[in-house]
PDB file of C-alpha atoms and ligand atoms in Angstrom:
ATOM      1  CA  MET A  75      90.041  87.425  79.620  1.00 98.00           C
ATOM      2  CA  LYS A  76      90.362  91.160  78.994  1.00 98.00           C
ATOM      3  CA  PHE A  77      93.649  92.537  77.642  1.00 98.00           C
ATOM      4  CA  PHE A  78      94.722  95.996  78.799  1.00 98.00           C
ATOM      5  CA  ILE A  79      97.941  97.686  77.711  1.00 98.00           C
ATOM      6  CA  ASP A  80     100.025  99.242  80.466  1.00 98.00           C
ATOM      7  CA  THR A  81     101.388 102.402  78.874  1.00 98.00           C
ATOM      8  CA  ALA A  82     100.669 106.058  78.158  1.00 98.00           C
ATOM      9  CA  ASN A  83     102.450 105.836  74.788  1.00 98.00           C
ATOM     10  CA  LEU A  84      99.940 106.707  72.059  1.00 98.00           C
ATOM     11  CA  ASP A  85     101.711 104.804  69.256  1.00 98.00           C
ATOM     12  CA  GLN A  86     101.722 101.606  71.290  1.00 98.00           C
ATOM     13  CA  ILE A  87      98.085 102.083  72.302  1.00 98.00           C
ATOM     14  CA  ARG A  88      97.130 102.592  68.624  1.00 98.00           C
ATOM     15  CA  GLU A  89      99.131  99.504  67.585  1.00 98.00           C
ATOM     16  CA  ALA A  90      97.428  97.338  70.233  1.00 97.00           C
ATOM     17  CA  GLN A  91      94.010  98.752  69.297  1.00 98.00           C
ATOM     18  CA  ASN A  92      94.659  97.999  65.606  1.00 98.00           C
ATOM     19  CA  LEU A  93      95.434  94.396  66.487  1.00 97.00           C
ATOM     20  CA  GLY A  94      91.760  94.167  67.486  1.00 97.00           C
ATOM     21  CA  VAL A  95      92.228  92.468  70.854  1.00 97.00           C
ATOM     22  CA  LEU A  96      92.537  95.455  73.179  1.00 98.00           C
ATOM     23  CA  ASP A  97      89.983  95.986  75.948  1.00 98.00           C
ATOM     24  CA  GLY A  98      91.547  98.918  77.753  1.00 98.00           C
ATOM     25  CA  VAL A  99      94.545 100.900  78.945  1.00 98.00           C
ATOM     26  CA  THR A 100      96.159 101.300  82.350  1.00 98.00           C
ATOM     27  CA  THR A 101      98.401 104.230  83.127  1.00 96.00           C
ATOM     28  CA  ASN A 102     100.132 105.431  86.258  1.00 95.00           C
ATOM     29  CA  PRO A 103     102.016 108.626  87.134  1.00 95.00           C
ATOM     30  CA  SER A 104     105.366 107.011  86.221  1.00 96.00           C
ATOM     31  CA  LEU A 105     104.084 105.979  82.775  1.00 97.00           C
ATOM     32  CA  MET A 106     102.681 109.496  82.167  1.00 97.00           C
ATOM     33  CA  ALA A 107     106.016 111.029  83.210  1.00 96.00           C
ATOM     34  CA  LYS A 108     107.839 108.629  80.851  1.00 97.00           C
ATOM     35  CA  GLU A 109     105.889 110.199  77.958  1.00 97.00           C
ATOM     36  CA  GLY A 110     106.758 113.690  79.206  1.00 97.00           C
ATOM     37  CA  ILE A 111     103.153 114.488  80.147  1.00 97.00           C
ATOM     38  CA  SER A 112     102.850 116.889  83.083  1.00 94.00           C
ATOM     39  CA  GLY A 113     100.558 119.642  84.332  1.00 95.00           C
ATOM     40  CA  GLU A 114      96.862 119.057  85.021  1.00 94.00           C
ATOM     41  CA  GLU A 115      95.635 120.332  81.660  1.00 96.00           C
ATOM     42  CA  ASN A 116      98.089 118.229  79.633  1.00 96.00           C
ATOM     43  CA  VAL A 117      97.388 115.144  81.712  1.00 97.00           C
ATOM     44  CA  MET A 118      93.607 115.557  81.203  1.00 97.00           C
ATOM     45  CA  LYS A 119      94.105 116.104  77.459  1.00 97.00           C
ATOM     46  CA  HIS A 120      96.274 112.989  77.211  1.00 98.00           C
ATOM     47  CA  TYR A 121      93.624 110.873  78.931  1.00 98.00           C
ATOM     48  CA  LYS A 122      91.019 112.199  76.492  1.00 98.00           C
ATOM     49  CA  THR A 123      93.243 111.316  73.528  1.00 98.00           C
ATOM     50  CA  ILE A 124      93.653 107.775  74.889  1.00 98.00           C
ATOM     51  CA  CYS A 125      89.869 107.505  75.382  1.00 98.00           C
ATOM     52  CA  ASP A 126      89.348 108.487  71.743  1.00 98.00           C
ATOM     53  CA  ILE A 127      91.616 105.632  70.578  1.00 98.00           C
ATOM     54  CA  VAL A 128      90.217 102.716  72.611  1.00 98.00           C
ATOM     55  CA  ASP A 129      86.747 101.254  73.164  1.00 98.00           C
ATOM     56  CA  ASP A 130      86.595 101.425  76.989  1.00 98.00           C
ATOM     57  CA  ASN A 131      88.452 101.073  80.301  1.00 98.00           C
ATOM     58  CA  VAL A 132      91.053 103.825  80.592  1.00 98.00           C
ATOM     59  CA  SER A 133      92.538 103.791  84.102  1.00 98.00           C
ATOM     60  CA  ALA A 134      93.529 107.290  85.249  1.00 98.00           C
ATOM     61  CA  GLU A 135      95.312 107.482  88.596  1.00 98.00           C
ATOM     62  CA  VAL A 136      94.705 110.053  91.324  1.00 98.00           C
ATOM     63  CA  ILE A 137      97.770 111.766  92.794  1.00 97.00           C
ATOM     64  CA  SER A 138      96.149 112.891  96.062  1.00 97.00           C
ATOM     65  CA  THR A 139      96.548 110.701  99.129  1.00 98.00           C
ATOM     66  CA  ASP A 140      93.856 112.340 101.309  1.00 98.00           C
ATOM     67  CA  TYR A 141      90.167 111.413 101.027  1.00 98.00           C
ATOM     68  CA  GLU A 142      88.852 114.843  99.966  1.00 98.00           C
ATOM     69  CA  GLY A 143      91.634 115.263  97.424  1.00 98.00           C
ATOM     70  CA  MET A 144      91.020 111.829  95.915  1.00 98.00           C
ATOM     71  CA  ILE A 145      87.282 112.496  95.615  1.00 98.00           C
ATOM     72  CA  ALA A 146      87.787 115.881  93.929  1.00 98.00           C
ATOM     73  CA  GLU A 147      90.425 114.501  91.574  1.00 98.00           C
ATOM     74  CA  GLY A 148      88.517 111.300  90.788  1.00 98.00           C
ATOM     75  CA  GLU A 149      85.309 113.184  89.988  1.00 98.00           C
ATOM     76  CA  LYS A 150      87.235 115.469  87.635  1.00 98.00           C
ATOM     77  CA  LEU A 151      88.894 112.494  85.928  1.00 98.00           C
ATOM     78  CA  ALA A 152      85.565 110.659  85.575  1.00 98.00           C
ATOM     79  CA  LYS A 153      84.095 113.696  83.786  1.00 98.00           C
ATOM     80  CA  ILE A 154      86.750 113.532  81.025  1.00 98.00           C
ATOM     81  CA  ASP A 155      85.002 110.600  79.357  1.00 98.00           C
ATOM     82  CA  PRO A 156      82.663 107.717  80.322  1.00 98.00           C
ATOM     83  CA  LYS A 157      85.542 105.331  79.470  1.00 98.00           C
ATOM     84  CA  ILE A 158      87.586 106.555  82.452  1.00 98.00           C
ATOM     85  CA  VAL A 159      88.155 104.213  85.410  1.00 98.00           C
ATOM     86  CA  VAL A 160      89.513 106.070  88.461  1.00 98.00           C
ATOM     87  CA  LYS A 161      92.669 104.412  89.768  1.00 98.00           C
ATOM     88  CA  VAL A 162      93.057 104.675  93.531  1.00 98.00           C
ATOM     89  CA  PRO A 163      95.965 103.433  95.686  1.00 98.00           C
ATOM     90  CA  MET A 164      95.410 100.760  98.352  1.00 98.00           C
ATOM     91  CA  ILE A 165      95.707 103.003 101.406  1.00 98.00           C
ATOM     92  CA  LYS A 166      93.154 103.700 104.141  1.00 98.00           C
ATOM     93  CA  GLU A 167      91.890 106.894 102.497  1.00 98.00           C
ATOM     94  CA  GLY A 168      91.848 105.068  99.175  1.00 98.00           C
ATOM     95  CA  VAL A 169      89.501 102.388 100.506  1.00 98.00           C
ATOM     96  CA  ARG A 170      87.114 105.123 101.701  1.00 98.00           C
ATOM     97  CA  ALA A 171      87.360 106.847  98.324  1.00 98.00           C
ATOM     98  CA  ILE A 172      86.610 103.595  96.457  1.00 98.00           C
ATOM     99  CA  LYS A 173      83.505 103.114  98.614  1.00 98.00           C
ATOM    100  CA  TYR A 174      82.395 106.662  97.749  1.00 98.00           C
ATOM    101  CA  PHE A 175      83.037 106.282  94.005  1.00 98.00           C
ATOM    102  CA  SER A 176      81.270 102.942  93.982  1.00 98.00           C
ATOM    103  CA  SER A 177      78.175 104.532  95.608  1.00 98.00           C
ATOM    104  CA  LYS A 178      78.224 107.181  92.863  1.00 98.00           C
ATOM    105  CA  GLY A 179      78.523 104.645  90.024  1.00 97.00           C
ATOM    106  CA  ILE A 180      82.092 105.724  89.175  1.00 98.00           C
ATOM    107  CA  ARG A 181      84.257 102.741  88.196  1.00 98.00           C
ATOM    108  CA  THR A 182      87.493 102.231  90.122  1.00 98.00           C
ATOM    109  CA  ASN A 183      90.751 100.326  89.850  1.00 98.00           C
ATOM    110  CA  CYS A 184      92.386  99.710  93.229  1.00 98.00           C
ATOM    111  CA  THR A 185      96.126  99.769  92.566  1.00 98.00           C
ATOM    112  CA  LEU A 186      99.348  98.842  94.381  1.00 98.00           C
ATOM    113  CA  VAL A 187      97.865  95.632  95.766  1.00 98.00           C
ATOM    114  CA  PHE A 188     100.411  93.136  97.093  1.00 98.00           C
ATOM    115  CA  SER A 189      98.422  90.906  99.470  1.00 98.00           C
ATOM    116  CA  ALA A 190      95.195  88.899  99.609  1.00 98.00           C
ATOM    117  CA  GLY A 191      94.013  90.996 102.572  1.00 98.00           C
ATOM    118  CA  GLN A 192      94.329  94.184 100.548  1.00 98.00           C
ATOM    119  CA  ALA A 193      92.383  92.567  97.701  1.00 98.00           C
ATOM    120  CA  LEU A 194      89.624  91.528 100.119  1.00 98.00           C
ATOM    121  CA  LEU A 195      89.316  95.108 101.386  1.00 98.00           C
ATOM    122  CA  ALA A 196      89.171  96.456  97.822  1.00 98.00           C
ATOM    123  CA  ALA A 197      86.313  94.058  96.995  1.00 98.00           C
ATOM    124  CA  LYS A 198      84.405  94.958 100.154  1.00 98.00           C
ATOM    125  CA  ALA A 199      84.729  98.647  99.251  1.00 98.00           C
ATOM    126  CA  GLY A 200      83.204  97.848  95.842  1.00 98.00           C
ATOM    127  CA  ALA A 201      86.205  98.312  93.539  1.00 98.00           C
ATOM    128  CA  THR A 202      85.456  97.496  89.903  1.00 98.00           C
ATOM    129  CA  TYR A 203      89.007  96.195  89.399  1.00 98.00           C
ATOM    130  CA  VAL A 204      91.742  95.168  91.823  1.00 98.00           C
ATOM    131  CA  SER A 205      95.346  95.355  90.598  1.00 98.00           C
ATOM    132  CA  PRO A 206      97.762  92.902  92.217  1.00 98.00           C
ATOM    133  CA  PHE A 207     101.295  93.568  90.900  1.00 98.00           C
ATOM    134  CA  VAL A 208     102.590  90.183  89.739  1.00 98.00           C
ATOM    135  CA  GLY A 209     105.979  91.271  88.366  1.00 98.00           C
ATOM    136  CA  ARG A 210     106.947  93.459  91.301  1.00 98.00           C
ATOM    137  CA  LEU A 211     106.294  90.564  93.712  1.00 98.00           C
ATOM    138  CA  ASP A 212     108.398  88.261  91.535  1.00 98.00           C
ATOM    139  CA  ASP A 213     111.113  90.953  91.630  1.00 98.00           C
ATOM    140  CA  ILE A 214     111.424  90.490  95.403  1.00 98.00           C
ATOM    141  CA  SER A 215     111.409  86.667  95.216  1.00 98.00           C
ATOM    142  CA  THR A 216     107.732  86.363  96.180  1.00 98.00           C
ATOM    143  CA  ASP A 217     105.352  84.375  93.976  1.00 98.00           C
ATOM    144  CA  GLY A 218     103.163  86.947  92.227  1.00 98.00           C
ATOM    145  CA  LEU A 219     101.029  84.293  90.533  1.00 98.00           C
ATOM    146  CA  ALA A 220     100.293  82.634  93.908  1.00 98.00           C
ATOM    147  CA  LEU A 221      98.697  85.916  94.962  1.00 98.00           C
ATOM    148  CA  ILE A 222      96.423  85.851  91.890  1.00 98.00           C
ATOM    149  CA  GLU A 223      95.400  82.297  92.862  1.00 98.00           C
ATOM    150  CA  ASP A 224      94.610  83.356  96.449  1.00 98.00           C
ATOM    151  CA  ILE A 225      92.521  86.320  95.331  1.00 98.00           C
ATOM    152  CA  ARG A 226      90.616  84.159  92.802  1.00 98.00           C
ATOM    153  CA  LEU A 227      89.783  81.668  95.591  1.00 98.00           C
ATOM    154  CA  ILE A 228      88.659  84.372  98.023  1.00 98.00           C
ATOM    155  CA  TYR A 229      86.532  86.230  95.471  1.00 98.00           C
ATOM    156  CA  ASP A 230      84.918  82.991  94.283  1.00 98.00           C
ATOM    157  CA  ASN A 231      84.182  81.922  97.889  1.00 98.00           C
ATOM    158  CA  TYR A 232      81.969  84.979  98.346  1.00 98.00           C
ATOM    159  CA  GLY A 233      80.955  85.854  94.804  1.00 98.00           C
ATOM    160  CA  TYR A 234      82.659  89.255  94.847  1.00 98.00           C
ATOM    161  CA  GLU A 235      82.159  90.990  91.508  1.00 98.00           C
ATOM    162  CA  THR A 236      85.449  92.924  91.681  1.00 98.00           C
ATOM    163  CA  GLN A 237      87.493  91.875  88.664  1.00 98.00           C
ATOM    164  CA  ILE A 238      91.055  90.651  89.171  1.00 99.00           C
ATOM    165  CA  LEU A 239      93.320  92.773  86.989  1.00 98.00           C
ATOM    166  CA  ALA A 240      96.731  91.079  86.985  1.00 98.00           C
ATOM    167  CA  ALA A 241      99.087  94.064  86.735  1.00 98.00           C
ATOM    168  CA  SER A 242     102.840  94.434  86.417  1.00 98.00           C
ATOM    169  CA  VAL A 243     102.717  91.577  83.904  1.00 98.00           C
ATOM    170  CA  ARG A 244     106.092  91.410  82.188  1.00 96.00           C
ATOM    171  CA  HIS A 245     106.088  88.528  79.685  1.00 97.00           C
ATOM    172  CA  PRO A 246     103.819  86.068  77.811  1.00 97.00           C
ATOM    173  CA  MET A 247     104.105  83.297  80.439  1.00 98.00           C
ATOM    174  CA  HIS A 248     102.664  85.663  83.044  1.00 98.00           C
ATOM    175  CA  ILE A 249      99.653  86.161  80.738  1.00 98.00           C
ATOM    176  CA  ILE A 250      99.192  82.437  80.136  1.00 98.00           C
ATOM    177  CA  GLU A 251      99.505  81.549  83.824  1.00 98.00           C
ATOM    178  CA  CYS A 252      97.061  84.332  84.784  1.00 98.00           C
ATOM    179  CA  ALA A 253      94.607  83.005  82.182  1.00 98.00           C
ATOM    180  CA  LYS A 254      94.929  79.472  83.647  1.00 98.00           C
ATOM    181  CA  ILE A 255      94.233  80.782  87.147  1.00 98.00           C
ATOM    182  CA  GLY A 256      91.245  82.761  85.921  1.00 98.00           C
ATOM    183  CA  ALA A 257      92.345  86.386  86.267  1.00 98.00           C
ATOM    184  CA  ASP A 258      89.632  88.501  84.656  1.00 98.00           C
ATOM    185  CA  VAL A 259      92.054  90.968  83.085  1.00 98.00           C
ATOM    186  CA  MET A 260      95.756  91.348  82.520  1.00 98.00           C
ATOM    187  CA  THR A 261      97.700  94.516  81.872  1.00 98.00           C
ATOM    188  CA  GLY A 262     101.190  94.549  80.446  1.00 98.00           C
ATOM    189  CA  PRO A 263     103.453  96.013  77.805  1.00 97.00           C
ATOM    190  CA  LEU A 264     102.736  95.624  74.074  1.00 97.00           C
ATOM    191  CA  SER A 265     105.779  93.300  73.841  1.00 97.00           C
ATOM    192  CA  ALA A 266     104.122  90.761  76.189  1.00 98.00           C
ATOM    193  CA  ILE A 267     100.930  90.785  74.109  1.00 97.00           C
ATOM    194  CA  THR A 268     102.656  90.427  70.728  1.00 97.00           C
ATOM    195  CA  ALA A 269     104.943  87.709  72.129  1.00 97.00           C
ATOM    196  CA  LEU A 270     101.811  85.526  72.389  1.00 98.00           C
ATOM    197  CA  LEU A 271     101.742  85.478  68.578  1.00 96.00           C
ATOM    198  CA  LYS A 272     105.069  83.805  68.148  1.00 96.00           C
ATOM    199  CA  HIS A 273     105.831  80.158  67.475  1.00 97.00           C
ATOM    200  CA  PRO A 274     108.653  78.842  65.271  1.00 97.00           C
ATOM    201  CA  LEU A 275     106.413  76.100  63.835  1.00 98.00           C
ATOM    202  CA  THR A 276     103.923  78.775  62.721  1.00 98.00           C
ATOM    203  CA  ASP A 277     106.711  80.606  60.879  1.00 97.00           C
ATOM    204  CA  SER A 278     108.229  77.501  59.265  1.00 98.00           C
ATOM    205  CA  GLY A 279     104.772  76.078  58.462  1.00 98.00           C
ATOM    206  CA  LEU A 280     103.698  79.281  56.732  1.00 98.00           C
ATOM    207  CA  ALA A 281     106.967  79.492  54.793  1.00 98.00           C
ATOM    208  CA  GLN A 282     106.404  75.914  53.570  1.00 98.00           C
ATOM    209  CA  PHE A 283     102.767  76.581  52.580  1.00 98.00           C
ATOM    210  CA  LEU A 284     103.773  79.667  50.595  1.00 98.00           C
ATOM    211  CA  ALA A 285     106.688  77.884  48.923  1.00 97.00           C
ATOM    212  CA  ASP A 286     104.441  74.958  47.902  1.00 97.00           C
ATOM    213  CA  HIS A 287     101.828  77.376  46.584  1.00 97.00           C
ATOM    214  CA  ALA A 288     104.444  79.239  44.508  1.00 96.00           C
ATOM    215  CA  LYS A 289     105.840  75.951  43.124  1.00 95.00           C
ATOM    216  CA  ALA A 290     102.362  74.749  42.116  1.00 94.00           C
ATOM    217  CA  ALA A 291     101.555  78.123  40.528  1.00 90.00           C
ATOM    218  CA  GLY A 292     104.862  77.987  38.584  1.00 86.00           C
ATOM    219  CA  THR A 293     104.123  74.556  37.120  1.00 76.00           C
ATOM    220  CA  GLN A 294     100.545  75.443  36.149  1.00 68.00           C
ATOM    221  CA  LYS A 295      99.952  75.697  32.376  1.00 60.00           C
TER     222      LYS A 295
HETATM  223  O1  LIG B 110     100.467 100.085  86.123  1.00 62.71           O
HETATM  224  C1  LIG B 110     100.833  99.310  87.217  1.00 62.71           C
HETATM  225  C2  LIG B 110     101.756  98.145  86.928  1.00 62.71           C
HETATM  226  O2  LIG B 110     101.286  97.406  85.862  1.00 62.71           O
HETATM  227  C3  LIG B 110     103.212  98.500  86.867  1.00 62.71           C
HETATM  228  O3  LIG B 110     104.012  97.551  86.245  1.00 62.71           O
HETATM  229  O4  LIG B 110     106.143  96.776  85.249  1.00 62.71           O
HETATM  230  O5  LIG B 110     106.095  98.949  86.523  1.00 62.71           O
HETATM  231  O6  LIG B 110     105.896  96.781  87.713  1.00 62.71           O
HETATM  232  P1  LIG B 110     105.615  97.515  86.443  1.00 62.71           P
END
């Protein structure tokens, strides 16, 4: 399972990268705005900085909603660095754009996916990744994890190579459940990733080991 971090915050990206388990980064216009990044030149520079920190898979989202605009923007984004994955919204023009990018060998992440039908379309268009938003479905009392299960079944039925990128992951149980279902990737905040580390028996067990070691060292002649 690949781990992506869902942020445009450089400190958090560096921290996740230093942990040694990071496979990529997803951003979106809201996350860029949260970091105060605006204007085409600054946005491009920020993506390049992120690419220099991580090994691969930096999702950069297009802002255009028309086909020509998405193509022009996506091609520009893809030229920033080979690690860029062009993120395209699940709208009619977006499906056409994904098909185009896929024919040109440009990797894509189809975002804002909330149904199995949308995921099927994304796969048929040749998306590299499809991003169903687990947390946002849960927010409206709809089972986000059930959608991941449905997409897994559909993709496996036909051998689609599009990777399921469980997005809008909010907490460690989302990650664990997605891993059980067989999502290829998850993206979430650093807090959800580091929460996987924690167990009270690990902490108390380590404290005991260290205390016993210190006692034995103290009695050694
Ligand atoms: O980047 C897309 C997605 O992961 C957004 O997550 O937490 O804003 O629903 P969230």
